[in-house]
Short mmCIF file of C-alpha atoms in Angstrom, two decimals:
data_model
loop_
_atom_site.label_atom_id
_atom_site.label_comp_id
_atom_site.label_asym_id
_atom_site.label_seq_id
_atom_site.Cartn_x
_atom_site.Cartn_y
_atom_site.Cartn_z
CA UNK A 1 -7.70 -62.20 -17.68
CA UNK A 2 -5.95 -61.97 -21.06
CA UNK A 3 -7.31 -58.43 -21.29
CA UNK A 4 -5.12 -57.41 -18.33
CA UNK A 5 -1.93 -55.46 -18.95
CA UNK A 6 1.18 -57.63 -19.24
CA UNK A 7 3.85 -56.40 -16.84
CA UNK A 8 6.79 -58.43 -18.15
CA UNK A 9 9.70 -57.29 -20.30
CA UNK A 10 10.61 -57.63 -23.95
CA UNK A 11 7.69 -55.81 -25.55
CA UNK A 12 8.48 -52.11 -25.18
CA UNK A 13 7.14 -51.36 -28.66
CA UNK A 14 3.57 -52.28 -27.75
CA UNK A 15 1.39 -49.28 -26.89
CA UNK A 16 -1.34 -51.46 -25.33
CA UNK A 17 0.53 -54.45 -23.92
CA UNK A 18 -2.36 -56.61 -22.75
CA UNK A 19 -1.66 -60.31 -22.39
CA UNK A 20 -3.84 -60.87 -25.45
CA UNK A 21 -1.75 -58.45 -27.52
CA UNK A 22 1.49 -59.98 -26.25
CA UNK A 23 0.28 -63.46 -27.21
CA UNK A 24 -0.46 -62.23 -30.73
CA UNK A 25 2.94 -60.56 -30.90
CA UNK A 26 4.65 -63.79 -29.89
CA UNK A 27 2.76 -65.70 -32.59
CA UNK A 28 3.81 -63.08 -35.12
CA UNK A 29 7.46 -63.30 -34.07
CA UNK A 30 7.29 -67.09 -34.21
CA UNK A 31 5.78 -66.92 -37.69
CA UNK A 32 8.56 -64.61 -38.89
CA UNK A 33 11.23 -66.83 -37.35
CA UNK A 34 10.17 -70.06 -39.06
CA UNK A 35 12.60 -70.40 -42.01
CA UNK A 36 11.18 -69.77 -45.47
CA UNK A 37 10.44 -72.95 -47.36
CA UNK A 38 9.80 -75.03 -44.25
CA UNK A 39 7.19 -77.71 -44.95
CA UNK A 40 4.58 -77.58 -42.20
CA UNK A 41 0.86 -77.58 -41.61
CA UNK A 42 -0.70 -74.94 -39.38
CA UNK A 43 -3.98 -74.19 -37.68
CA UNK A 44 -5.21 -71.72 -35.08
CA UNK A 45 -7.92 -71.94 -32.44
CA UNK A 46 -8.87 -69.30 -29.83
CA UNK A 47 -10.83 -69.59 -26.60
CA UNK A 48 -12.92 -67.34 -24.33
CA UNK A 49 -16.53 -66.28 -24.61
CA UNK A 50 -18.32 -63.35 -26.22
CA UNK A 51 -18.03 -61.49 -29.51
CA UNK A 52 -14.32 -62.38 -29.81
CA UNK A 53 -15.22 -66.05 -30.30
CA UNK A 54 -18.57 -65.56 -32.03
CA UNK A 55 -20.35 -66.23 -28.73
CA UNK A 56 -18.84 -69.69 -28.40
CA UNK A 57 -16.30 -70.92 -25.87
CA UNK A 58 -13.79 -71.64 -28.62
CA UNK A 59 -13.37 -70.58 -32.24
CA UNK A 60 -11.49 -72.16 -35.14
CA UNK A 61 -9.60 -69.22 -36.64
CA UNK A 62 -7.70 -71.32 -39.16
CA UNK A 63 -8.36 -74.94 -40.07
CA UNK A 64 -5.30 -77.16 -40.37
CA UNK A 65 -3.77 -76.52 -43.79
CA UNK A 66 -0.45 -76.30 -45.60
CA UNK A 67 1.58 -73.62 -43.85
CA UNK A 68 2.55 -70.32 -45.39
CA UNK A 69 3.77 -67.29 -43.50
CA UNK A 70 1.19 -65.04 -45.13
CA UNK A 71 -1.82 -67.26 -44.44
CA UNK A 72 -0.83 -67.80 -40.82
CA UNK A 73 -0.29 -64.06 -40.40
CA UNK A 74 -3.82 -63.51 -41.68
CA UNK A 75 -5.11 -66.04 -39.15
CA UNK A 76 -3.30 -64.24 -36.32
CA UNK A 77 -4.95 -60.99 -37.37
CA UNK A 78 -8.38 -62.55 -36.82
CA UNK A 79 -7.61 -62.59 -33.08
CA UNK A 80 -9.10 -59.15 -32.63
CA UNK A 81 -9.92 -59.22 -28.92
CA UNK A 82 -10.21 -61.32 -25.78
CA UNK A 83 -13.28 -61.78 -23.61
CA UNK A 84 -15.03 -64.21 -21.30
CA UNK A 85 -13.41 -66.83 -19.11
CA UNK A 86 -10.60 -69.25 -19.88
CA UNK A 87 -12.20 -72.40 -21.36
CA UNK A 88 -8.93 -73.97 -22.47
CA UNK A 89 -10.40 -77.43 -21.83
CA UNK A 90 -13.06 -76.78 -24.48
CA UNK A 91 -10.39 -75.73 -26.97
CA UNK A 92 -8.35 -78.89 -26.37
CA UNK A 93 -11.52 -80.96 -26.76
CA UNK A 94 -12.22 -79.33 -30.13
CA UNK A 95 -8.62 -79.92 -31.19
CA UNK A 96 -9.33 -83.65 -31.42
CA UNK A 97 -11.30 -82.96 -34.59
CA UNK A 98 -9.03 -80.15 -35.81
CA UNK A 99 -6.01 -82.44 -35.86
CA UNK A 100 -7.69 -85.41 -37.56
CA UNK A 101 -6.31 -84.33 -40.94
CA UNK A 102 -2.86 -83.31 -39.67
CA UNK A 103 -0.07 -85.33 -41.30
CA UNK A 104 3.21 -86.09 -39.54
CA UNK A 105 4.16 -85.02 -36.04
CA UNK A 106 1.93 -82.57 -34.18
CA UNK A 107 3.02 -79.62 -32.01
CA UNK A 108 0.20 -78.05 -30.00
CA UNK A 109 1.29 -74.62 -28.70
CA UNK A 110 -0.80 -72.96 -25.99
CA UNK A 111 -0.42 -69.28 -25.07
CA UNK A 112 -2.05 -68.65 -21.68
CA UNK A 113 -1.55 -67.25 -18.18
CA UNK A 114 -2.67 -70.59 -16.72
CA UNK A 115 -5.15 -68.70 -14.58
CA UNK A 116 -8.91 -68.87 -13.95
CA UNK A 117 -9.49 -72.13 -15.83
CA UNK A 118 -13.19 -72.99 -15.63
CA UNK A 119 -12.39 -76.69 -16.00
CA UNK A 120 -8.95 -78.25 -15.76
CA UNK A 121 -7.70 -79.01 -19.29
CA UNK A 122 -5.47 -81.82 -18.03
CA UNK A 123 -8.01 -84.56 -18.79
CA UNK A 124 -8.60 -83.22 -22.30
CA UNK A 125 -4.85 -83.15 -22.98
CA UNK A 126 -4.64 -86.77 -21.80
CA UNK A 127 -7.41 -87.78 -24.21
CA UNK A 128 -5.66 -85.94 -27.03
CA UNK A 129 -2.40 -87.71 -26.21
CA UNK A 130 -4.10 -91.11 -26.18
CA UNK A 131 -5.61 -90.38 -29.59
CA UNK A 132 -2.40 -89.24 -31.30
CA UNK A 133 0.27 -91.01 -29.25
CA UNK A 134 3.93 -90.21 -29.80
CA UNK A 135 3.07 -87.99 -32.77
CA UNK A 136 1.77 -85.26 -30.45
CA UNK A 137 3.70 -82.93 -28.13
CA UNK A 138 2.29 -80.02 -26.12
CA UNK A 139 4.20 -76.76 -25.69
CA UNK A 140 2.93 -74.06 -23.35
CA UNK A 141 3.90 -70.39 -23.14
CA UNK A 142 3.08 -68.59 -19.91
CA UNK A 143 1.93 -65.04 -20.60
CA UNK A 144 1.24 -63.93 -17.06
CA UNK A 145 2.08 -61.54 -14.23
CA UNK A 146 3.49 -62.09 -10.76
CA UNK A 147 0.08 -62.59 -9.17
CA UNK A 148 -0.59 -65.45 -11.61
CA UNK A 149 2.65 -67.37 -11.07
CA UNK A 150 0.64 -70.42 -9.98
CA UNK A 151 -0.27 -70.74 -13.66
CA UNK A 152 3.32 -71.72 -14.47
CA UNK A 153 2.86 -75.08 -12.74
CA UNK A 154 -0.54 -75.55 -14.39
CA UNK A 155 0.95 -75.11 -17.86
CA UNK A 156 3.98 -77.25 -17.03
CA UNK A 157 1.65 -80.09 -16.11
CA UNK A 158 -0.01 -79.95 -19.52
CA UNK A 159 3.35 -80.31 -21.25
CA UNK A 160 4.31 -83.10 -18.86
CA UNK A 161 1.14 -85.05 -19.69
CA UNK A 162 2.11 -85.10 -23.35
CA UNK A 163 5.40 -86.80 -22.44
CA UNK A 164 7.27 -84.43 -24.72
CA UNK A 165 7.27 -80.72 -25.41
CA UNK A 166 8.02 -78.21 -22.67
CA UNK A 167 6.77 -75.09 -20.94
CA UNK A 168 8.33 -71.64 -21.29
CA UNK A 169 7.37 -68.01 -20.74
CA UNK A 170 6.73 -64.91 -22.83
CA UNK A 171 9.82 -63.18 -21.45
CA UNK A 172 12.03 -66.18 -22.27
CA UNK A 173 11.13 -66.12 -25.97
CA UNK A 174 10.72 -62.35 -26.40
CA UNK A 175 14.21 -61.82 -27.81
CA UNK A 176 15.29 -62.86 -31.30
CA UNK A 177 17.63 -65.50 -29.88
CA UNK A 178 14.98 -66.76 -27.47
CA UNK A 179 12.40 -67.12 -30.22
CA UNK A 180 14.89 -68.74 -32.59
CA UNK A 181 15.70 -71.32 -29.91
CA UNK A 182 11.98 -71.93 -29.31
CA UNK A 183 11.25 -72.43 -33.02
CA UNK A 184 14.24 -74.73 -33.39
CA UNK A 185 13.20 -76.95 -30.47
CA UNK A 186 9.51 -77.08 -31.41
CA UNK A 187 9.71 -77.55 -35.18
CA UNK A 188 13.10 -79.13 -35.80
CA UNK A 189 14.87 -82.10 -34.29
CA UNK A 190 18.69 -81.90 -34.48
CA UNK A 191 20.13 -85.03 -35.99
CA UNK A 192 16.67 -86.51 -36.44
CA UNK A 193 16.38 -89.78 -38.30
CA UNK A 194 15.29 -89.65 -41.91
CA UNK A 195 11.59 -89.89 -42.74
CA UNK A 196 11.65 -90.54 -46.47
CA UNK A 197 7.91 -90.56 -47.08
CA UNK A 198 7.21 -87.63 -44.73
CA UNK A 199 4.52 -89.40 -42.72
CA UNK A 200 5.98 -88.53 -39.31
CA UNK A 201 7.42 -92.00 -38.62
CA UNK A 202 11.19 -92.35 -39.08
CA UNK A 203 12.44 -94.89 -41.59
CA UNK A 204 13.86 -97.24 -38.94
CA UNK A 205 10.39 -97.63 -37.37
CA UNK A 206 8.30 -97.29 -40.54
CA UNK A 207 6.74 -100.64 -41.44
CA UNK A 208 5.01 -99.11 -44.47
CA UNK A 209 7.49 -97.03 -46.52
CA UNK A 210 6.32 -94.93 -49.47
CA UNK A 211 3.06 -93.85 -47.83
CA UNK A 212 1.38 -91.33 -50.19
CA UNK A 213 1.55 -87.69 -49.19
CA UNK A 214 -1.31 -86.55 -46.97
CA UNK A 215 -2.23 -90.01 -45.68
CA UNK A 216 -3.01 -90.31 -41.96
CA UNK A 217 -0.81 -93.07 -40.57
CA UNK A 218 -0.73 -95.13 -37.39
CA UNK A 219 2.19 -95.59 -35.00
CA UNK A 220 3.84 -98.02 -37.44
CA UNK A 221 3.70 -95.54 -40.31
CA UNK A 222 0.93 -97.48 -42.03
CA UNK A 223 -2.09 -95.97 -43.74
CA UNK A 224 -4.58 -97.92 -41.64
CA UNK A 225 -7.83 -97.71 -39.71
CA UNK A 226 -7.83 -99.48 -36.36
CA UNK A 227 -10.48 -100.85 -34.01
CA UNK A 228 -13.11 -98.17 -34.47
CA UNK A 229 -14.05 -99.47 -37.90
CA UNK A 230 -15.57 -102.79 -36.91
CA UNK A 231 -17.24 -104.36 -33.94
CA UNK A 232 -16.28 -107.90 -32.98
CA UNK A 233 -17.43 -110.44 -35.58
CA UNK A 234 -18.69 -107.72 -37.93
CA UNK A 235 -17.86 -106.49 -41.42
CA UNK A 236 -20.23 -103.53 -41.12
CA UNK A 237 -18.30 -100.27 -41.05
CA UNK A 238 -19.16 -98.42 -37.86
CA UNK A 239 -20.61 -94.93 -37.92
CA UNK A 240 -18.38 -92.01 -36.99
CA UNK A 241 -15.50 -92.77 -39.35
CA UNK A 242 -16.26 -90.09 -41.92
CA UNK A 243 -13.01 -88.19 -41.31
CA UNK A 244 -10.96 -91.32 -41.93
CA UNK A 245 -12.66 -92.07 -45.22
CA UNK A 246 -12.44 -88.43 -46.27
CA UNK A 247 -8.68 -88.68 -45.87
CA UNK A 248 -8.49 -91.84 -48.01
CA UNK A 249 -10.72 -90.34 -50.70
CA UNK A 250 -8.72 -87.09 -50.67
CA UNK A 251 -5.40 -88.89 -51.04
CA UNK A 252 -6.67 -91.06 -53.88
CA UNK A 253 -8.13 -88.09 -55.74
CA UNK A 254 -4.98 -86.00 -55.25
CA UNK A 255 -2.88 -88.87 -56.63
CA UNK A 256 -4.78 -90.08 -59.74
CA UNK A 257 -2.16 -92.70 -60.64
CA UNK A 258 -2.14 -94.17 -57.13
CA UNK A 259 -3.45 -97.74 -56.81
CA UNK A 260 -3.90 -99.56 -53.53
CA UNK A 261 -4.51 -102.97 -52.06
CA UNK A 262 -7.11 -102.82 -49.29
CA UNK A 263 -6.04 -105.28 -46.61
CA UNK A 264 -8.49 -106.68 -44.07
CA UNK A 265 -7.46 -108.04 -40.67
CA UNK A 266 -9.14 -109.59 -37.62
CA UNK A 267 -8.25 -110.38 -34.03
CA UNK A 268 -7.65 -113.98 -32.96
CA UNK A 269 -11.08 -114.71 -31.50
CA UNK A 270 -12.99 -117.38 -33.40
CA UNK A 271 -11.96 -120.02 -35.90
CA UNK A 272 -9.05 -119.22 -38.21
CA UNK A 273 -10.97 -120.12 -41.38
CA UNK A 274 -13.90 -117.95 -40.31
CA UNK A 275 -11.60 -115.01 -39.55
CA UNK A 276 -10.04 -115.31 -42.98
CA UNK A 277 -13.44 -114.86 -44.62
CA UNK A 278 -14.31 -112.04 -42.20
CA UNK A 279 -11.14 -110.14 -43.09
CA UNK A 280 -11.99 -110.44 -46.78
CA UNK A 281 -15.49 -109.07 -46.15
CA UNK A 282 -14.03 -106.15 -44.22
CA UNK A 283 -11.68 -105.25 -47.04
CA UNK A 284 -14.52 -105.42 -49.56
CA UNK A 285 -16.76 -103.26 -47.33
CA UNK A 286 -14.15 -100.48 -47.32
CA UNK A 287 -13.60 -100.85 -51.06
CA UNK A 288 -17.31 -100.36 -51.68
CA UNK A 289 -17.33 -97.12 -49.69
CA UNK A 290 -14.46 -95.76 -51.79
CA UNK A 291 -16.16 -96.83 -55.02
CA UNK A 292 -19.36 -95.13 -53.83
CA UNK A 293 -17.30 -91.92 -53.59
CA UNK A 294 -16.23 -92.09 -57.24
CA UNK A 295 -12.93 -93.91 -56.81
CA UNK A 296 -12.46 -96.14 -59.89
CA UNK A 297 -12.70 -99.79 -58.93
CA UNK A 298 -9.73 -100.55 -61.23
CA UNK A 299 -7.50 -98.72 -58.75
CA UNK A 300 -8.55 -100.92 -55.83
CA UNK A 301 -7.78 -104.54 -55.03
CA UNK A 302 -8.60 -106.39 -51.81
CA UNK A 303 -6.91 -109.05 -49.73
CA UNK A 304 -7.81 -110.67 -46.42
CA UNK A 305 -5.16 -111.68 -43.91
CA UNK A 306 -7.45 -113.11 -41.25
CA UNK A 307 -5.70 -113.24 -37.88
CA UNK A 308 -2.27 -113.98 -39.38
CA UNK A 309 -0.77 -110.50 -39.16
CA UNK A 310 -1.59 -108.89 -35.80
CA UNK A 311 -0.37 -105.37 -35.13
CA UNK A 312 -0.71 -105.77 -31.36
CA UNK A 313 -1.14 -108.48 -28.74
CA UNK A 314 -4.44 -110.35 -28.85
CA UNK A 315 -4.25 -110.90 -25.07
CA UNK A 316 -6.04 -107.61 -24.27
CA UNK A 317 -9.23 -105.97 -25.51
CA UNK A 318 -7.24 -102.91 -26.58
CA UNK A 319 -4.89 -105.09 -28.59
CA UNK A 320 -7.73 -107.01 -30.20
CA UNK A 321 -9.48 -103.74 -31.13
CA UNK A 322 -6.23 -102.57 -32.73
CA UNK A 323 -6.09 -105.75 -34.79
CA UNK A 324 -9.63 -105.38 -36.16
CA UNK A 325 -8.44 -103.11 -38.91
CA UNK A 326 -8.19 -102.30 -42.58
CA UNK A 327 -4.93 -101.04 -44.05
CA UNK A 328 -3.87 -99.70 -47.44
CA UNK A 329 -0.78 -100.79 -49.36
CA UNK A 330 0.41 -98.98 -52.46
CA UNK A 331 0.58 -101.16 -55.56
CA UNK A 332 1.67 -98.52 -58.08
CA UNK A 333 5.35 -98.59 -57.08
#
């Protein structure tokens, strides 16, 4: 349906105003409106099916990377056509991996008519929100015609699920003032609290100040891996954590003078003395993985905290999983 002609206003200069073309034009205007020198990361993913998406239901047009106006413009230009259905749910599902390396707060912006969805994307947005928590907001832009007005409510629901963000329309952000207001609300927070280390968690809530640039942090602003690393009563690192270790290795290699203390933690199940030893084994297990990836052992120290420093309540399974973690603390400053 994105190949249909867009019948709204604000795009008189377009000779072939399909909804696909209008979506690209809006991205271009947004890109030009973001102030020069703004520190952001950007990525771009399209959806559909056919040659436009290399015969997949979704295509990564630009992996998440440091933002520049020129590189994002090049990514927009790869959106050459639209075809197939509207598998937005598949795109949101793929975004879980896309955003794994995204530092700071995350704004997901969806351009769509909210029409002809093969599968409702609501569940996928909920999963994404659960994964990234308060760091993630969803913004939707309705690029549709009168016959597709039901899509407005569909897109509004996606923004509502995120608990932040909002839904708007192509016509509302077509003007210079409209786009400037959109960019301001999405990318900038008026009077926002200071975030000295740039990790996306304001100083007043940041329990781990001075996080190194590029580190993926948890809700407390700490460079930590939670729950998924270890099963109960285990110091064996679970499979499926490659992205997390890649981030740690990347940060350490980008900051050659950085040294860290690897801190192991447990939940409260079991004897306190046993948990102390278990936390030490967990810290050493993570250290060994980093050493195996050419990180000098002299830059790494380990410490076990046992069950003494929980990050969540031990009264629930979710809280206990959160507490089975390894965290990093800078020791070079």
